[in-house]
mmCIF file of C-alpha atoms and ligand atoms in Angstrom:
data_model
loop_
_atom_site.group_PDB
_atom_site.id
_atom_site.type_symbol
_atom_site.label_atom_id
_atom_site.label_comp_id
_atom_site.label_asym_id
_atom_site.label_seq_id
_atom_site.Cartn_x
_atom_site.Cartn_y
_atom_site.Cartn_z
ATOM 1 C CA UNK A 475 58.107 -55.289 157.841
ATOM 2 C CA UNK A 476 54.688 -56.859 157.979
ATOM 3 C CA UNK A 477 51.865 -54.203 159.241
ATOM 4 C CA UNK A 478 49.577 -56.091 162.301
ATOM 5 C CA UNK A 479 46.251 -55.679 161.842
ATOM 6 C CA UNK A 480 43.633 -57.079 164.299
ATOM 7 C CA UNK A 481 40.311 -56.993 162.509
ATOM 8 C CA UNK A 482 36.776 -56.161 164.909
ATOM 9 C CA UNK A 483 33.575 -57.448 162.906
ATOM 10 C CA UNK A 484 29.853 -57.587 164.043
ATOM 11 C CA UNK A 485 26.797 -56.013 164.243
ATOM 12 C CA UNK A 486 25.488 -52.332 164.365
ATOM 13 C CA UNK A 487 25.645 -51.605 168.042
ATOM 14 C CA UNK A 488 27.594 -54.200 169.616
ATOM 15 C CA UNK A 489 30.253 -51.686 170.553
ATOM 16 C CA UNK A 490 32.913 -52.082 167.901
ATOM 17 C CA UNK A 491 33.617 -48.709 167.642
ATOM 18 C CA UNK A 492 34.315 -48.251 170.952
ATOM 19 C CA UNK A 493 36.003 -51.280 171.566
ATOM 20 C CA UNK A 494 38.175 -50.338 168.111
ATOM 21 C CA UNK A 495 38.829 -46.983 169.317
ATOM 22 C CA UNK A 496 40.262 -47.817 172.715
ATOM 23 C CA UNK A 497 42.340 -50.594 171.390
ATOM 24 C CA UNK A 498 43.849 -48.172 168.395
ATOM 25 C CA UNK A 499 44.562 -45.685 171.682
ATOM 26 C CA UNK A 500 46.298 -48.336 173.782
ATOM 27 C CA UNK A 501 48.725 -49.625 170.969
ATOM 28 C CA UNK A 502 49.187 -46.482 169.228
ATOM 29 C CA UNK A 503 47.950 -47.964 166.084
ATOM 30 C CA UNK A 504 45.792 -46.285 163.595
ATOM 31 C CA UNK A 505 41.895 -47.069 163.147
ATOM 32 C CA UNK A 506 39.510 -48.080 160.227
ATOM 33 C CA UNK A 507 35.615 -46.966 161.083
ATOM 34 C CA UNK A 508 34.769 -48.914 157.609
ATOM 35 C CA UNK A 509 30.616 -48.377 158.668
ATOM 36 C CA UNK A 510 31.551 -44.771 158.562
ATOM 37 C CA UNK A 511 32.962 -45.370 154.632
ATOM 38 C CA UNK A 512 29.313 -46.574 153.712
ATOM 39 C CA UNK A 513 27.663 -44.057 155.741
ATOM 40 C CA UNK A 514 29.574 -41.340 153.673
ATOM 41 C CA UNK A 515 28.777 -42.667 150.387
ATOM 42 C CA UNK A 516 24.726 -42.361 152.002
ATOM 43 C CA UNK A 517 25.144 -38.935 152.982
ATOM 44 C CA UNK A 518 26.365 -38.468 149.526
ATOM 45 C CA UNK A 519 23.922 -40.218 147.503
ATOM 46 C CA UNK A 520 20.989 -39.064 149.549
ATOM 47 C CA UNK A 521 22.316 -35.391 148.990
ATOM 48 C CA UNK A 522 21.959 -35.826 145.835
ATOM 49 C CA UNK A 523 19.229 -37.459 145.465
ATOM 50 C CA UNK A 524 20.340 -40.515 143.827
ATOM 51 C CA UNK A 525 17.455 -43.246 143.666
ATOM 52 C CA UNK A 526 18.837 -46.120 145.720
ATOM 53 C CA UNK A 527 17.454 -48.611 142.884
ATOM 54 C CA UNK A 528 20.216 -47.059 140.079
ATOM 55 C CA UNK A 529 23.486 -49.137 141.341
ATOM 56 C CA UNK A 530 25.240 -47.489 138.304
ATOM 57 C CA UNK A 531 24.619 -44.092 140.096
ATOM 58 C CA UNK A 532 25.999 -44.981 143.179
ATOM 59 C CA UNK A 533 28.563 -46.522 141.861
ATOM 60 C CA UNK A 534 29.617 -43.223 140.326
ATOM 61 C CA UNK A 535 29.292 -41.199 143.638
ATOM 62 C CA UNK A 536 31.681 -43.876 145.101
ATOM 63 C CA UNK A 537 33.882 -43.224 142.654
ATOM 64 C CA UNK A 538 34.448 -39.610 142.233
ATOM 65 C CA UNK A 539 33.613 -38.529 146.281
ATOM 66 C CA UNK A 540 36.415 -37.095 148.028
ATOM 67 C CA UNK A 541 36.328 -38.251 151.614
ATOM 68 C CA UNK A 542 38.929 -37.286 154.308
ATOM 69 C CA UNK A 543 39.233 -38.735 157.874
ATOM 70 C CA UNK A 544 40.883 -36.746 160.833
ATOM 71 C CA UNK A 545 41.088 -39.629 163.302
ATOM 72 C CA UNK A 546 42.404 -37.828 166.579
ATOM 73 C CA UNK A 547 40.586 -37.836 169.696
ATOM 74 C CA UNK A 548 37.069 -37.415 168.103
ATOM 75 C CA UNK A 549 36.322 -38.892 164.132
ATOM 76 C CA UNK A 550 35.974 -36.073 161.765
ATOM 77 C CA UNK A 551 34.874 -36.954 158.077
ATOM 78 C CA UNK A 552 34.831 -34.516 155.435
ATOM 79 C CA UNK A 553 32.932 -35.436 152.134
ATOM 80 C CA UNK A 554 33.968 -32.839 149.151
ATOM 81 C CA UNK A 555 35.526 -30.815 152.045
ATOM 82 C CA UNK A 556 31.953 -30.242 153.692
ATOM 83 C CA UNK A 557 32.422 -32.072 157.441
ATOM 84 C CA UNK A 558 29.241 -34.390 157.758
ATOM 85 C CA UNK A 559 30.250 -36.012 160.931
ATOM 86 C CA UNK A 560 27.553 -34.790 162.725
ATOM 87 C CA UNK A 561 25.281 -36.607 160.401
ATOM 88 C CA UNK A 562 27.033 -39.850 160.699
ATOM 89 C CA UNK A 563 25.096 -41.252 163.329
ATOM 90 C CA UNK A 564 21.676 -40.879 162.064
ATOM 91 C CA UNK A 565 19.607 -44.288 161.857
ATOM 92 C CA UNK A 566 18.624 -42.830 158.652
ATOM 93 C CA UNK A 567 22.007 -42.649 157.553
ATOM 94 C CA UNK A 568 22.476 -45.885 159.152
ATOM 95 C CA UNK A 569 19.636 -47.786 157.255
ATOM 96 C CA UNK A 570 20.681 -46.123 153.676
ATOM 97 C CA UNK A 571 24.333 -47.687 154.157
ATOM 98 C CA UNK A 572 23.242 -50.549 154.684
ATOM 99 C CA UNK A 573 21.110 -50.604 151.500
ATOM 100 C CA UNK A 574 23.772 -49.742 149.356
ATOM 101 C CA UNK A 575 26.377 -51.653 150.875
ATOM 102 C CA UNK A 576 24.638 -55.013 149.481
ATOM 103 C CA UNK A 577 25.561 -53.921 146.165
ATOM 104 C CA UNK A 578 28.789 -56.004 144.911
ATOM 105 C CA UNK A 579 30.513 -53.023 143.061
ATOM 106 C CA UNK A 580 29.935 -50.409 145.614
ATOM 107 C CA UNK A 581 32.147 -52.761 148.191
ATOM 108 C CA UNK A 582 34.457 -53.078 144.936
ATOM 109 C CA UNK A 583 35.038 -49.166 144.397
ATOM 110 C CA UNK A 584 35.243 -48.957 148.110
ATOM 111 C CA UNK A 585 37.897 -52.404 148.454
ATOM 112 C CA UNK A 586 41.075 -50.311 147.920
ATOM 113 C CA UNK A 587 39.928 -46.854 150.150
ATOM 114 C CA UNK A 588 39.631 -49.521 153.152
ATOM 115 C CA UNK A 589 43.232 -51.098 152.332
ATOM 116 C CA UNK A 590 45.159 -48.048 152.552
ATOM 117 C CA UNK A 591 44.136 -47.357 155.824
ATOM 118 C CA UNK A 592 46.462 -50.547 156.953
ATOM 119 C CA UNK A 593 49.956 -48.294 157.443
ATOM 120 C CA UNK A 594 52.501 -48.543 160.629
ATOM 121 C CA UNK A 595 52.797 -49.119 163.255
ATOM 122 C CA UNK A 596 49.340 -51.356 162.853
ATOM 123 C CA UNK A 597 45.619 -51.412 162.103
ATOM 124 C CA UNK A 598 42.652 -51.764 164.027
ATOM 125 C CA UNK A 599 40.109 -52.413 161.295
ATOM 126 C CA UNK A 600 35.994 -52.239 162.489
ATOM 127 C CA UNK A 601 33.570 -53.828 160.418
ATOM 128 C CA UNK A 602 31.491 -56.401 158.870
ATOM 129 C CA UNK A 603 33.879 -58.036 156.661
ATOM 130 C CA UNK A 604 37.168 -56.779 157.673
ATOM 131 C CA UNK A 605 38.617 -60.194 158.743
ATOM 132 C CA UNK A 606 37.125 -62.200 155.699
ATOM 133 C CA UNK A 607 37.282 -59.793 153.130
ATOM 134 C CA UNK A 608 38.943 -56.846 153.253
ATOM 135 C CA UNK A 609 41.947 -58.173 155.931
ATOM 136 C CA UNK A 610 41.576 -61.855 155.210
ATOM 137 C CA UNK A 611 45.118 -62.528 156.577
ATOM 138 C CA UNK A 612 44.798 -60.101 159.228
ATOM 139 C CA UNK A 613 46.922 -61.832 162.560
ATOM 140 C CA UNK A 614 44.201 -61.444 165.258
ATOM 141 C CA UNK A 615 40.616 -61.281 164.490
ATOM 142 C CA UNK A 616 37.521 -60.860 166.582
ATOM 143 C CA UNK A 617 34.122 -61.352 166.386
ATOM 144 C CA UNK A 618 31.906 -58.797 169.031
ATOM 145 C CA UNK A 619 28.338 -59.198 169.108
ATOM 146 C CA UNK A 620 25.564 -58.919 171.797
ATOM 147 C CA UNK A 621 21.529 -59.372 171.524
ATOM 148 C CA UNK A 622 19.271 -57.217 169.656
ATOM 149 C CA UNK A 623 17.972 -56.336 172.395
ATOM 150 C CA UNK A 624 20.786 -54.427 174.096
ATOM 151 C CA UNK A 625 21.729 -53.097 170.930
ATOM 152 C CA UNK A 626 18.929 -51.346 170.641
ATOM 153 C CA UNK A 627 19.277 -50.437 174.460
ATOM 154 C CA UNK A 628 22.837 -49.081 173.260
ATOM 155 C CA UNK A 629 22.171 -47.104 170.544
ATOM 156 C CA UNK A 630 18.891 -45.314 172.179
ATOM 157 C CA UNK A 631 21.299 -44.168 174.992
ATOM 158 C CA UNK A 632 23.669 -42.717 172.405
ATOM 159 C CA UNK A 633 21.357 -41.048 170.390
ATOM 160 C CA UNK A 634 19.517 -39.350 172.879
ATOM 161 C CA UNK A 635 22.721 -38.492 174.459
ATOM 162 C CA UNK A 636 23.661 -36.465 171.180
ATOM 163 C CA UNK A 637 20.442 -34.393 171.615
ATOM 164 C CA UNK A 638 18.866 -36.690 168.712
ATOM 165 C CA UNK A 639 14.843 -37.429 169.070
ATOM 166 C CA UNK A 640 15.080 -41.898 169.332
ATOM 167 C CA UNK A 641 12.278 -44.072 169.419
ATOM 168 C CA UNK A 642 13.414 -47.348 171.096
ATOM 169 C CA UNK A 643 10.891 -50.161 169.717
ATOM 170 C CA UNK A 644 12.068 -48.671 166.519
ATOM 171 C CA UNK A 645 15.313 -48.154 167.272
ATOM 172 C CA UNK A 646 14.776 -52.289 167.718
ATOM 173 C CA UNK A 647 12.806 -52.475 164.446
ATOM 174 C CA UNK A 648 15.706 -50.921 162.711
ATOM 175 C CA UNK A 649 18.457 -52.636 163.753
ATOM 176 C CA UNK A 650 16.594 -56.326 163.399
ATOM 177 C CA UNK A 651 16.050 -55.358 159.858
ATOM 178 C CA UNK A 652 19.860 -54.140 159.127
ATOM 179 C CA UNK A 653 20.955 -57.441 160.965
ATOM 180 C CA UNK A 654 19.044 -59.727 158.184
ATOM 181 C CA UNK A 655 20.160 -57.380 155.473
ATOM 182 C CA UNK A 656 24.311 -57.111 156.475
ATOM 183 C CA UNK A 657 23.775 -61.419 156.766
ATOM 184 C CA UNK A 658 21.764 -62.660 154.305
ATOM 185 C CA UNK A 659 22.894 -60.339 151.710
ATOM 186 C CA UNK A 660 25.215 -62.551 148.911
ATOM 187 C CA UNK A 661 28.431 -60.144 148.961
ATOM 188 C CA UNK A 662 30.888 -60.423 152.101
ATOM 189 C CA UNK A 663 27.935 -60.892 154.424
ATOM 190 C CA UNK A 664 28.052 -60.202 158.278
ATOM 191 C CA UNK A 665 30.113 -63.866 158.992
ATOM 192 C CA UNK A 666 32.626 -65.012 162.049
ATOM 193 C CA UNK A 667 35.619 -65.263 160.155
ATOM 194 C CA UNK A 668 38.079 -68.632 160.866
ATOM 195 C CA UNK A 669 39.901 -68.344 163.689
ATOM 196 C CA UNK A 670 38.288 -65.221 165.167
ATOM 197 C CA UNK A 671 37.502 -64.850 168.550
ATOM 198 C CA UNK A 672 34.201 -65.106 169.350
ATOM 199 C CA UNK A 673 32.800 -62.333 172.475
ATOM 200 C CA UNK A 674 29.558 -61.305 173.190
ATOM 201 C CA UNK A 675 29.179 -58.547 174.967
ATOM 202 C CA UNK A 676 25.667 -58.073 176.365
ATOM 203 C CA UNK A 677 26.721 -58.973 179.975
ATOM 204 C CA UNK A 678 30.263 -57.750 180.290
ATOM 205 C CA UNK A 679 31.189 -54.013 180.660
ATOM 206 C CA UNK A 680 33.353 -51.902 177.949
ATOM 207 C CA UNK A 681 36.011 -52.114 179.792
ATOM 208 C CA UNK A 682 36.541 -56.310 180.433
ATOM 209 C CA UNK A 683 35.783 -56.551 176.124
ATOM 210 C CA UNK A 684 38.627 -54.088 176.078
ATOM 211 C CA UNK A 685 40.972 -56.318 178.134
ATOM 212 C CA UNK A 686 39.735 -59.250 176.728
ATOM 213 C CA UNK A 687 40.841 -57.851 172.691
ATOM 214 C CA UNK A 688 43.854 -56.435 174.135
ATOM 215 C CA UNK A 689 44.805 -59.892 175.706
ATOM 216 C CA UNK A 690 44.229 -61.232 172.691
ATOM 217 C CA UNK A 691 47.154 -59.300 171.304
ATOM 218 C CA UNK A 692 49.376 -59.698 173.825
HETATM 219 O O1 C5P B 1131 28.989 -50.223 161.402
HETATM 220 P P1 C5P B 1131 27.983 -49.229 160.911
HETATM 221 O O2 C5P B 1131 26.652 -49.332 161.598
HETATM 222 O O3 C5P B 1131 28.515 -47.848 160.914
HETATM 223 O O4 C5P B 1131 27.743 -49.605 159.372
HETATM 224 C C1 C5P B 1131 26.693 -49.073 158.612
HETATM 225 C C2 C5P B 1131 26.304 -50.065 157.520
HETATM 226 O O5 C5P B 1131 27.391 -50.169 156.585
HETATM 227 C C3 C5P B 1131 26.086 -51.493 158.018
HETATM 228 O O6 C5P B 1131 24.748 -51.748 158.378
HETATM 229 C C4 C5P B 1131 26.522 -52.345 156.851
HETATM 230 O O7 C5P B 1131 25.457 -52.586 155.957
HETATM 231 C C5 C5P B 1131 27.534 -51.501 156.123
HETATM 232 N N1 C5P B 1131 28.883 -51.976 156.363
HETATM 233 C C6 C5P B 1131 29.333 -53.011 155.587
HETATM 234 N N2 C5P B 1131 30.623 -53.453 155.712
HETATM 235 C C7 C5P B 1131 31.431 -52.907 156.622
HETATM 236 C C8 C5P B 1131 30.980 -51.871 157.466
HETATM 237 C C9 C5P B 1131 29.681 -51.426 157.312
HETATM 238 O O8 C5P B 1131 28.601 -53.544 154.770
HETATM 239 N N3 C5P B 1131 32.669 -53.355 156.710
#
């Protein structure tokens, strides 16, 4: 029996994850955070202090890092059994990811690790590439973006409502720079892939993106 998957890309902050999660929750299906995949290999690399110029390096850390995902109500990620979720969400973390996520045989080791999250009853896969890339046949596919502007907005609310210090006119900096790096970077760069559905979100509340992604399903 084929597996559905219905693929979410676009930029940092545009609500994918919490458009993802609620549509996993609704259909019962499971859920691929693949920004949280990258951010793991940063934790680990800057841990070790890997210098972000040796892609051999980190190449190596993909390979041999143990991550595990507990993906009930709340994400929990474990790397080498240490649980770094609380670290996750750092723009740090955030920035570094993005760095090493340009290089072509990082995405390579970390192809397969994405893949096997597709298992029944279906996949909701969040992303940059997941509907061009890593789920190119992938039924349903949307695209969910919104301006930098409320992006930034987003993200400041989140992170100060985590108890993190946030700077907004960085916060915009930050995610105007990681916007030209995920789309003008050569391998799988941030694209709308064919057929997807095209929302942005920066006037329409959570819960009408919601409808319209579940609509799209039904
Ligand atoms: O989505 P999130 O902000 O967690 O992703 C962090 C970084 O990981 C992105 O800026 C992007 O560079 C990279 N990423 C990617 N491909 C994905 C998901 C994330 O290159 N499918």
């Amino acid at each position: 029996m084929a597996i559905p998957v219905l693929t979410i890309d676009g930029p940092s902050g545009a609500g994918k994850g919490t458009v993802s999660r609620a549509v996993a929750k609704k259909l019962g299906w499971n859920y691929l955070d693949s920004g949280s995949i990258y951010r793991s290999l940063a934790i680990a690399v800057l841990k070790q202090g890997v210098d972000l110029a040796d892609e051999s390096a980190i190449v190596s850390v993909a390979q041999t890092m143990a991550l595990e995902f507990d993906c009930h109500d709340e994400l929990v990620v474990r790397l080498d059994g240490v649980d770094i979720t609380a670290k996750l969400g750092l723009e740090s973390t955030g920035s570094t990811a993005s760095i090493i996520a340009a290089l072509p045989e990082v995405r390579r080791v970390l192809l397969q690790k994405q893949q096997d999250f597709k298992q029944l009853p279906g996949l909701v896969a969040d992303g940059r590439d997941m509907g061009t890339v890593v789920f190119p046949d992938a039924k349903n596919k949307v695209f969910l973006t919104a301006s930098a502007a409320e992006r930034a907005k987003r993200r400041y609310k989140q992170l100060i409502e985590k108890g993190n210090d946030a700077n907004l006119p960085r916060i915009t900096t930050e995610i105007e720079e990681r916007d030209r790096r995920d789309s003008e970077r050569k391998n799988a760069p941030l694209a709308v892939a064919g057929g997807a559905l095209y929302i942005d979100s920066s006037e329409m509340t959570l819960d009408a993106v919601i409808e319209e992604v579940l609509n799209l399903i039904r």
